[in-house]
Short mmCIF file of C-alpha atoms (C1' of nucleotides) in Angstrom, two decimals:
data_model
loop_
_atom_site.label_atom_id
_atom_site.label_comp_id
_atom_site.label_asym_id
_atom_site.label_seq_id
_atom_site.Cartn_x
_atom_site.Cartn_y
_atom_site.Cartn_z
CA MET A 1 104.99 104.32 80.73
CA GLU A 2 102.08 105.82 78.83
CA ILE A 3 101.40 109.38 77.78
CA THR A 4 98.25 110.81 79.32
CA GLN A 5 94.96 111.51 77.62
CA GLU A 6 95.75 115.20 77.95
CA THR A 7 98.99 114.77 75.98
CA ASP A 8 97.17 112.81 73.31
CA TYR A 9 94.65 115.66 73.02
CA ALA A 10 97.49 118.17 72.79
CA VAL A 11 99.10 116.23 69.95
CA ARG A 12 95.80 116.01 68.06
CA CYS A 13 95.28 119.71 68.61
CA ILE A 14 98.68 120.71 67.21
CA LEU A 15 98.12 118.29 64.36
CA TYR A 16 94.89 120.10 63.52
CA LEU A 17 96.44 123.55 63.79
CA SER A 18 99.26 122.36 61.51
CA ARG A 19 96.75 122.06 58.68
CA TYR A 20 95.94 125.74 59.03
CA ALA A 21 99.44 127.05 59.65
CA GLY A 22 99.80 130.59 58.29
CA GLU A 23 96.04 131.13 58.09
CA THR A 24 93.63 132.91 60.46
CA PRO A 25 93.32 131.80 64.11
CA ILE A 26 91.10 128.80 64.88
CA MET A 27 88.64 128.90 67.79
CA ILE A 28 88.74 126.44 70.69
CA GLU A 29 85.15 125.51 69.80
CA THR A 30 86.15 124.45 66.29
CA ILE A 31 89.19 122.40 67.33
CA SER A 32 87.12 120.80 70.07
CA GLU A 33 84.43 119.64 67.67
CA GLU A 34 86.72 118.58 64.85
CA MET A 35 89.12 116.69 67.09
CA ARG A 36 86.59 115.36 69.60
CA ILE A 37 88.26 116.99 72.57
CA PRO A 38 86.15 118.24 75.51
CA ARG A 39 85.89 122.01 75.05
CA SER A 40 86.86 123.28 78.48
CA PHE A 41 89.62 120.72 78.84
CA LEU A 42 91.02 121.80 75.50
CA ALA A 43 91.03 125.41 76.72
CA LYS A 44 93.31 124.34 79.57
CA ILE A 45 95.57 122.43 77.20
CA LEU A 46 95.88 125.36 74.82
CA GLN A 47 96.88 127.58 77.73
CA ARG A 48 99.77 125.25 78.47
CA LEU A 49 100.76 125.07 74.82
CA ALA A 50 100.67 128.87 74.68
CA LYS A 51 102.87 129.18 77.77
CA ALA A 52 105.32 126.78 76.16
CA GLY A 53 105.45 129.06 73.11
CA ILE A 54 104.06 126.47 70.73
CA VAL A 55 100.82 128.26 69.95
CA GLN A 56 99.72 131.87 70.11
CA SER A 57 96.32 133.06 71.27
CA PHE A 58 94.18 135.91 70.00
CA ARG A 59 91.22 137.29 71.92
CA GLY A 60 87.92 138.75 70.87
CA VAL A 61 86.01 138.40 67.64
CA LYS A 62 88.03 136.53 65.00
CA GLY A 63 90.22 135.31 67.84
CA GLY A 64 91.48 131.79 68.43
CA PHE A 65 94.77 129.94 68.20
CA GLN A 66 97.60 129.65 65.70
CA LEU A 67 100.89 127.81 65.67
CA LYS A 68 103.72 130.12 66.65
CA ARG A 69 106.21 128.21 64.51
CA PRO A 70 105.86 126.17 61.31
CA PRO A 71 104.93 122.49 61.83
CA SER A 72 108.43 121.50 60.74
CA ALA A 73 109.81 123.35 63.78
CA ILE A 74 107.52 121.64 66.30
CA SER A 75 108.45 118.19 67.54
CA LEU A 76 106.41 115.63 69.43
CA LEU A 77 108.88 116.17 72.26
CA ASP A 78 107.95 119.86 72.42
CA VAL A 79 104.29 119.00 72.85
CA VAL A 80 104.80 116.11 75.27
CA GLU A 81 107.08 118.21 77.48
CA ALA A 82 104.74 121.20 77.36
CA ILE A 83 102.06 119.04 78.94
CA GLU A 84 103.91 116.48 81.05
CA GLY A 85 107.14 118.23 81.87
CA PRO A 86 110.55 116.69 81.20
CA VAL A 87 110.46 113.15 79.83
CA ALA A 88 111.81 110.71 82.42
CA MET A 89 111.70 106.94 82.70
CA ASN A 90 112.33 106.77 86.41
CA ARG A 91 112.24 109.25 89.28
CA CYS A 92 115.98 109.01 89.70
CA THR A 93 116.83 110.06 86.16
CA ILE A 94 115.28 113.46 86.72
CA ASP A 95 116.05 113.90 90.41
CA PRO A 96 119.13 111.96 91.60
CA GLN A 97 118.04 112.50 95.19
CA ARG A 98 115.18 110.09 94.65
CA CYS A 99 117.80 107.33 94.42
CA ASP A 100 117.60 106.36 98.08
CA LEU A 101 120.15 103.57 98.04
CA SER A 102 123.74 104.73 98.27
CA GLY A 103 126.55 103.82 95.93
CA ALA A 104 126.81 103.42 92.18
CA CYS A 105 123.71 101.94 90.62
CA THR A 106 124.04 100.13 87.30
CA VAL A 107 120.32 100.30 86.65
CA HIS A 108 120.43 104.09 86.69
CA PRO A 109 122.44 104.38 83.43
CA VAL A 110 120.04 101.93 81.81
CA TRP A 111 117.09 104.23 82.51
CA GLN A 112 119.13 107.18 81.34
CA THR A 113 120.02 105.52 78.05
CA LEU A 114 116.41 104.58 77.46
CA GLN A 115 115.35 108.11 78.27
CA ALA A 116 117.88 109.51 75.80
CA LEU A 117 116.58 107.10 73.17
CA VAL A 118 113.01 108.28 73.69
CA VAL A 119 113.91 111.97 73.82
CA ASP A 120 115.93 111.63 70.63
CA TYR A 121 113.12 109.91 68.75
CA LEU A 122 110.40 112.29 69.95
CA GLY A 123 112.69 115.26 69.26
CA LYS A 124 113.29 114.37 65.64
CA THR A 125 109.66 113.60 64.89
CA THR A 126 108.05 116.84 63.73
CA PHE A 127 104.52 117.77 62.79
CA ASP A 128 105.19 118.38 59.12
CA THR A 129 105.84 114.65 58.74
CA MET A 130 102.57 113.87 60.51
CA MET A 131 100.32 116.38 58.83
CA GLN A 132 98.44 114.12 56.49
CA CYS A 133 97.04 112.47 59.61
CA ARG A 134 93.30 112.81 60.21
CA LYS A 135 93.26 111.62 63.81
CA MET B 1 105.92 108.21 80.76
CA GLU B 2 107.52 107.00 83.98
CA ILE B 3 107.70 103.55 85.49
CA THR B 4 105.92 103.31 88.83
CA GLN B 5 107.51 103.03 92.25
CA GLU B 6 106.29 99.45 92.35
CA THR B 7 108.21 98.61 89.19
CA ASP B 8 111.33 100.24 90.56
CA TYR B 9 110.98 98.11 93.70
CA ALA B 10 110.53 95.01 91.55
CA VAL B 11 113.70 95.76 89.63
CA ARG B 12 115.69 96.29 92.83
CA CYS B 13 114.26 93.08 94.20
CA ILE B 14 115.29 90.99 91.18
CA LEU B 15 118.65 92.70 91.26
CA TYR B 16 119.12 91.57 94.85
CA LEU B 17 117.98 88.03 94.15
CA SER B 18 120.41 87.91 91.21
CA ARG B 19 123.29 88.09 93.69
CA TYR B 20 122.09 84.90 95.35
CA ALA B 21 121.08 82.99 92.22
CA GLY B 22 121.51 79.25 92.77
CA GLU B 23 121.65 79.58 96.55
CA THR B 24 119.00 79.07 99.23
CA PRO B 25 115.73 81.07 99.13
CA ILE B 26 115.76 84.61 100.55
CA MET B 27 112.98 85.80 102.86
CA ILE B 28 110.78 88.81 102.07
CA GLU B 29 111.94 90.30 105.36
CA THR B 30 115.58 90.24 104.26
CA ILE B 31 114.99 91.69 100.79
CA SER B 32 112.78 94.34 102.33
CA GLU B 33 115.47 95.50 104.76
CA GLU B 34 118.41 95.28 102.38
CA MET B 35 116.65 97.02 99.51
CA ARG B 36 114.57 99.47 101.58
CA ILE B 37 111.25 98.27 100.23
CA PRO B 38 108.14 98.33 102.48
CA ARG B 39 107.68 94.73 103.63
CA SER B 40 104.01 94.11 102.87
CA PHE B 41 104.21 95.96 99.58
CA LEU B 42 107.16 93.80 98.59
CA ALA B 43 105.08 90.70 99.39
CA LYS B 44 102.55 91.86 96.79
CA ILE B 45 105.27 92.55 94.27
CA LEU B 46 106.85 89.13 94.73
CA GLN B 47 103.48 87.51 94.19
CA ARG B 48 103.25 89.20 90.81
CA LEU B 49 106.80 88.22 89.93
CA ALA B 50 106.02 84.64 90.92
CA LYS B 51 102.89 84.56 88.75
CA ALA B 52 104.99 85.85 85.86
CA GLY B 53 107.37 82.94 86.37
CA ILE B 54 110.35 85.14 87.19
CA VAL B 55 110.75 84.03 90.80
CA GLN B 56 109.74 80.94 92.71
CA SER B 57 108.41 80.91 96.26
CA PHE B 58 109.00 78.41 99.06
CA ARG B 59 106.82 78.32 102.16
CA GLY B 60 107.53 77.45 105.74
CA VAL B 61 110.81 77.45 107.63
CA LYS B 62 113.78 78.04 105.33
CA GLY B 63 111.28 79.42 102.83
CA GLY B 64 111.59 82.58 100.76
CA PHE B 65 112.19 83.47 97.13
CA GLN B 66 114.61 82.47 94.40
CA LEU B 67 115.01 83.40 90.76
CA LYS B 68 113.43 80.80 88.55
CA ARG B 69 115.91 81.48 85.73
CA PRO B 70 119.51 82.70 85.71
CA PRO B 71 119.92 86.52 85.71
CA SER B 72 121.12 86.35 82.11
CA ALA B 73 117.69 85.02 81.12
CA ILE B 74 115.72 87.78 82.85
CA SER B 75 115.30 91.10 81.08
CA LEU B 76 114.16 94.45 82.38
CA LEU B 77 111.21 94.04 80.03
CA ASP B 78 110.19 90.83 81.80
CA VAL B 79 110.09 92.63 85.13
CA VAL B 80 108.42 95.79 83.87
CA GLU B 81 105.71 93.81 82.08
CA ALA B 82 105.19 91.53 85.07
CA ILE B 83 104.25 94.60 87.11
CA GLU B 84 102.75 97.06 84.65
CA GLY B 85 101.43 94.82 81.90
CA PRO B 86 102.37 95.29 78.25
CA VAL B 87 104.55 98.32 77.55
CA ALA B 88 102.59 100.92 75.60
CA MET B 89 103.20 104.56 74.80
CA ASN B 90 99.62 105.46 74.04
CA ARG B 91 96.25 103.82 74.64
CA CYS B 92 95.76 103.25 70.94
CA THR B 93 98.93 101.21 70.45
CA ILE B 94 97.63 98.50 72.76
CA ASP B 95 93.93 98.80 71.99
CA PRO B 96 93.14 100.17 68.51
CA GLN B 97 89.55 100.77 69.59
CA ARG B 98 90.72 103.60 71.82
CA CYS B 99 91.52 105.52 68.63
CA ASP B 100 88.21 107.35 68.50
CA LEU B 101 88.85 109.34 65.33
CA SER B 102 88.22 107.46 62.13
CA GLY B 103 90.62 107.05 59.24
CA ALA B 104 94.35 106.51 59.01
CA CYS B 105 96.34 108.25 61.72
CA THR B 106 99.97 109.08 61.05
CA VAL B 107 100.69 109.66 64.73
CA HIS B 108 99.76 106.08 65.54
CA PRO B 109 102.78 104.54 63.75
CA VAL B 110 105.01 107.04 65.54
CA TRP B 111 103.88 105.76 68.94
CA GLN B 112 104.25 102.21 67.68
CA THR B 113 107.81 102.76 66.51
CA LEU B 114 108.71 104.38 69.81
CA GLN B 115 107.12 101.50 71.67
CA ALA B 116 109.10 98.99 69.60
CA LEU B 117 112.28 100.95 70.37
CA VAL B 118 111.61 100.81 74.10
CA VAL B 119 110.56 97.16 74.10
CA ASP B 120 113.68 96.23 72.14
CA TYR B 121 115.99 98.05 74.52
CA LEU B 122 114.34 96.76 77.70
CA GLY B 123 114.24 93.26 76.22
CA LYS B 124 117.94 93.07 75.53
CA THR B 125 118.96 94.48 78.91
CA THR B 126 119.34 91.53 81.26
CA PHE B 127 120.14 91.29 84.95
CA ASP B 128 123.53 89.66 84.57
CA THR B 129 124.78 92.92 83.04
CA MET B 130 123.35 94.87 85.98
CA MET B 131 124.42 92.64 88.81
CA GLN B 132 127.31 94.64 90.16
CA CYS B 133 124.73 97.28 91.07
CA ARG B 134 124.15 97.99 94.73
CA LYS B 135 120.97 99.99 94.34
"C1'" DC C 1 80.22 149.96 74.97
"C1'" DC C 2 78.99 145.55 74.05
"C1'" DT C 3 79.80 141.11 72.10
"C1'" DT C 4 83.10 137.72 71.43
"C1'" DT C 5 86.79 134.84 72.73
"C1'" DC C 6 90.57 133.60 75.62
"C1'" DA C 7 92.72 133.58 80.84
"C1'" DG C 8 92.85 131.57 84.99
"C1'" DG C 9 91.29 129.86 89.33
"C1'" DA C 10 88.03 126.88 92.07
"C1'" DT C 11 85.90 122.69 92.28
"C1'" DA C 12 84.85 117.72 91.68
"C1'" DA C 13 84.46 112.78 90.21
"C1'" DT C 14 87.12 108.95 89.28
"C1'" DA C 15 91.19 106.19 88.82
"C1'" DT C 16 95.62 104.90 89.99
"C1'" DC C 17 99.30 104.51 93.17
"C1'" DA C 18 101.40 103.03 97.21
"C1'" DG C 19 100.85 100.67 100.94
"C1'" DT C 20 98.74 98.12 105.29
"C1'" DC C 21 96.43 94.40 107.57
"C1'" DC C 22 94.30 90.11 108.43
"C1'" DT C 23 93.14 85.42 107.62
"C1'" DG C 24 94.42 81.29 105.43
"C1'" DT C 25 97.55 77.67 103.68
"C1'" DA C 26 101.72 75.03 102.82
"C1'" DT C 27 106.12 73.35 104.79
"C1'" DA C 28 109.67 71.76 107.88
"C1'" DA C 29 111.15 70.57 112.26
"C1'" DT C 30 110.08 68.63 116.65
"C1'" DA D 1 100.40 65.24 115.01
"C1'" DT D 2 101.58 69.68 116.40
"C1'" DT D 3 103.56 73.90 115.98
"C1'" DA D 4 106.24 77.65 114.42
"C1'" DT D 5 107.43 79.77 110.18
"C1'" DA D 6 106.87 82.04 105.91
"C1'" DC D 7 104.25 82.89 101.81
"C1'" DA D 8 99.15 83.60 99.46
"C1'" DG D 9 95.62 86.42 98.66
"C1'" DG D 10 91.92 89.52 99.39
"C1'" DA D 11 89.95 93.65 101.77
"C1'" DC D 12 90.77 98.07 102.86
"C1'" DT D 13 92.82 102.92 103.00
"C1'" DG D 14 94.94 107.46 102.21
"C1'" DA D 15 97.22 110.31 98.96
"C1'" DT D 16 97.89 111.90 94.54
"C1'" DA D 17 97.02 112.31 89.58
"C1'" DT D 18 93.89 112.35 85.92
"C1'" DT D 19 90.16 114.22 83.52
"C1'" DA D 20 87.43 117.01 83.44
"C1'" DT D 21 83.58 121.32 84.42
"C1'" DC D 22 82.19 125.99 85.67
"C1'" DC D 23 82.49 130.77 86.69
"C1'" DT D 24 84.43 135.33 86.78
"C1'" DG D 25 87.49 138.42 84.60
"C1'" DA D 26 90.11 140.64 80.91
"C1'" DA D 27 91.35 141.88 76.20
"C1'" DA D 28 90.05 142.96 71.35
"C1'" DG D 29 87.22 144.44 67.71
"C1'" DG D 30 83.21 146.48 65.60
#
DNA sequence: CCTTTCAGGATAATATCAGTCCTGTATAAT
DNA sequence: ATTATACAGGACTGATATTATCCTGAAAGG
C-alpha cells in the first residue's frame, strides 16, 4: 500500500527542480546532494522521468535536467506513475485475468472505487502547490 | 501501492466466512478449496486474523473458524490492517523519523490526506455489503 | 579533440513476498 | 485414558522486488 523509496526520491527531485523551473539545467550531482538522494540511483530515476516526458536532459558542460512543463502542469500522479506504472490497489483492477475465481465479485468494484479515489487525488495535486516544501 | 496477495486471500477468506456467520466452524481445508487459497498459507493468514480478533478458532473434531463479529461489524480496513499493519502511503506518514530532510515538508500533508481518504473508505466498507460476492 | 555530463546495461546485497513443512497442543468422541 | 482430528506456531525456502553501485559509451560544448 506504500509508495517505494524510489518514488519518494522522484517526488523530492521534481520538487527541487520546480524551484528552478525556467532556469538553467541542474546537474544530477547537485540534486543528489541537496535532496540527499544516492547519486547513481538518482541518475536512474531521472532517466525514467525523462522517458515519461516530465523532465528533459542536457548533456555535456552546463548540462543537467530541467522540468519539461511548468510545476502547475505536473501532478503527483504523473511522477508516481512514471516510476511505479499505473496506480492499482489490487492485481485484478489492472488485469482482470488475475481474478481467478469466476463470477461477479463485489469486492472488485470496491478496489476500483478506491483506486479512482486515489488517482483523482494524486492527479489534482500539482507541484506548484507543493513548491514551498523544503523536503 | 498494491495490497499483497496475502491480503487478497484474507479478504476472500472473510468473505467466505461471512456466508456462514452464526453457523458451525468451517475448516481451513474447506475454505482453502472453495476459495482457491493454498492450504498452509491460509493457515498462517487465519492465525493473523484470529490474533486481530476478527475470527475465532476451534480445535479438534468439528473445529475450524468462525467470524467473531457479524459481517456488518468487520470492515475491509480491519482485514487489511490485520495482515499488512497500519495503512500508510509513505514511510514518513507512519514514522516521522523517516523524513530525513529537515524543516516543514508540504508533500507530507499530501500523503497524510491521501492516507486519511483511503482509511476512511476502507473503514466504512463492511463485509455485509460485499456478501453476495462469489470471489 | 578533450572534458564534461547524461545514457544505459550489468551486477549485487538485502528485504519482502508467497508459500511449505514439521512438531506440538487442545478438543471431542470412543 | 486414548486416539483421531484440527489448529498453533516456528523454521525454512525459492522467487521476486527493492535499492542501490559501477562501468562503458555517447553527445555537447569549448
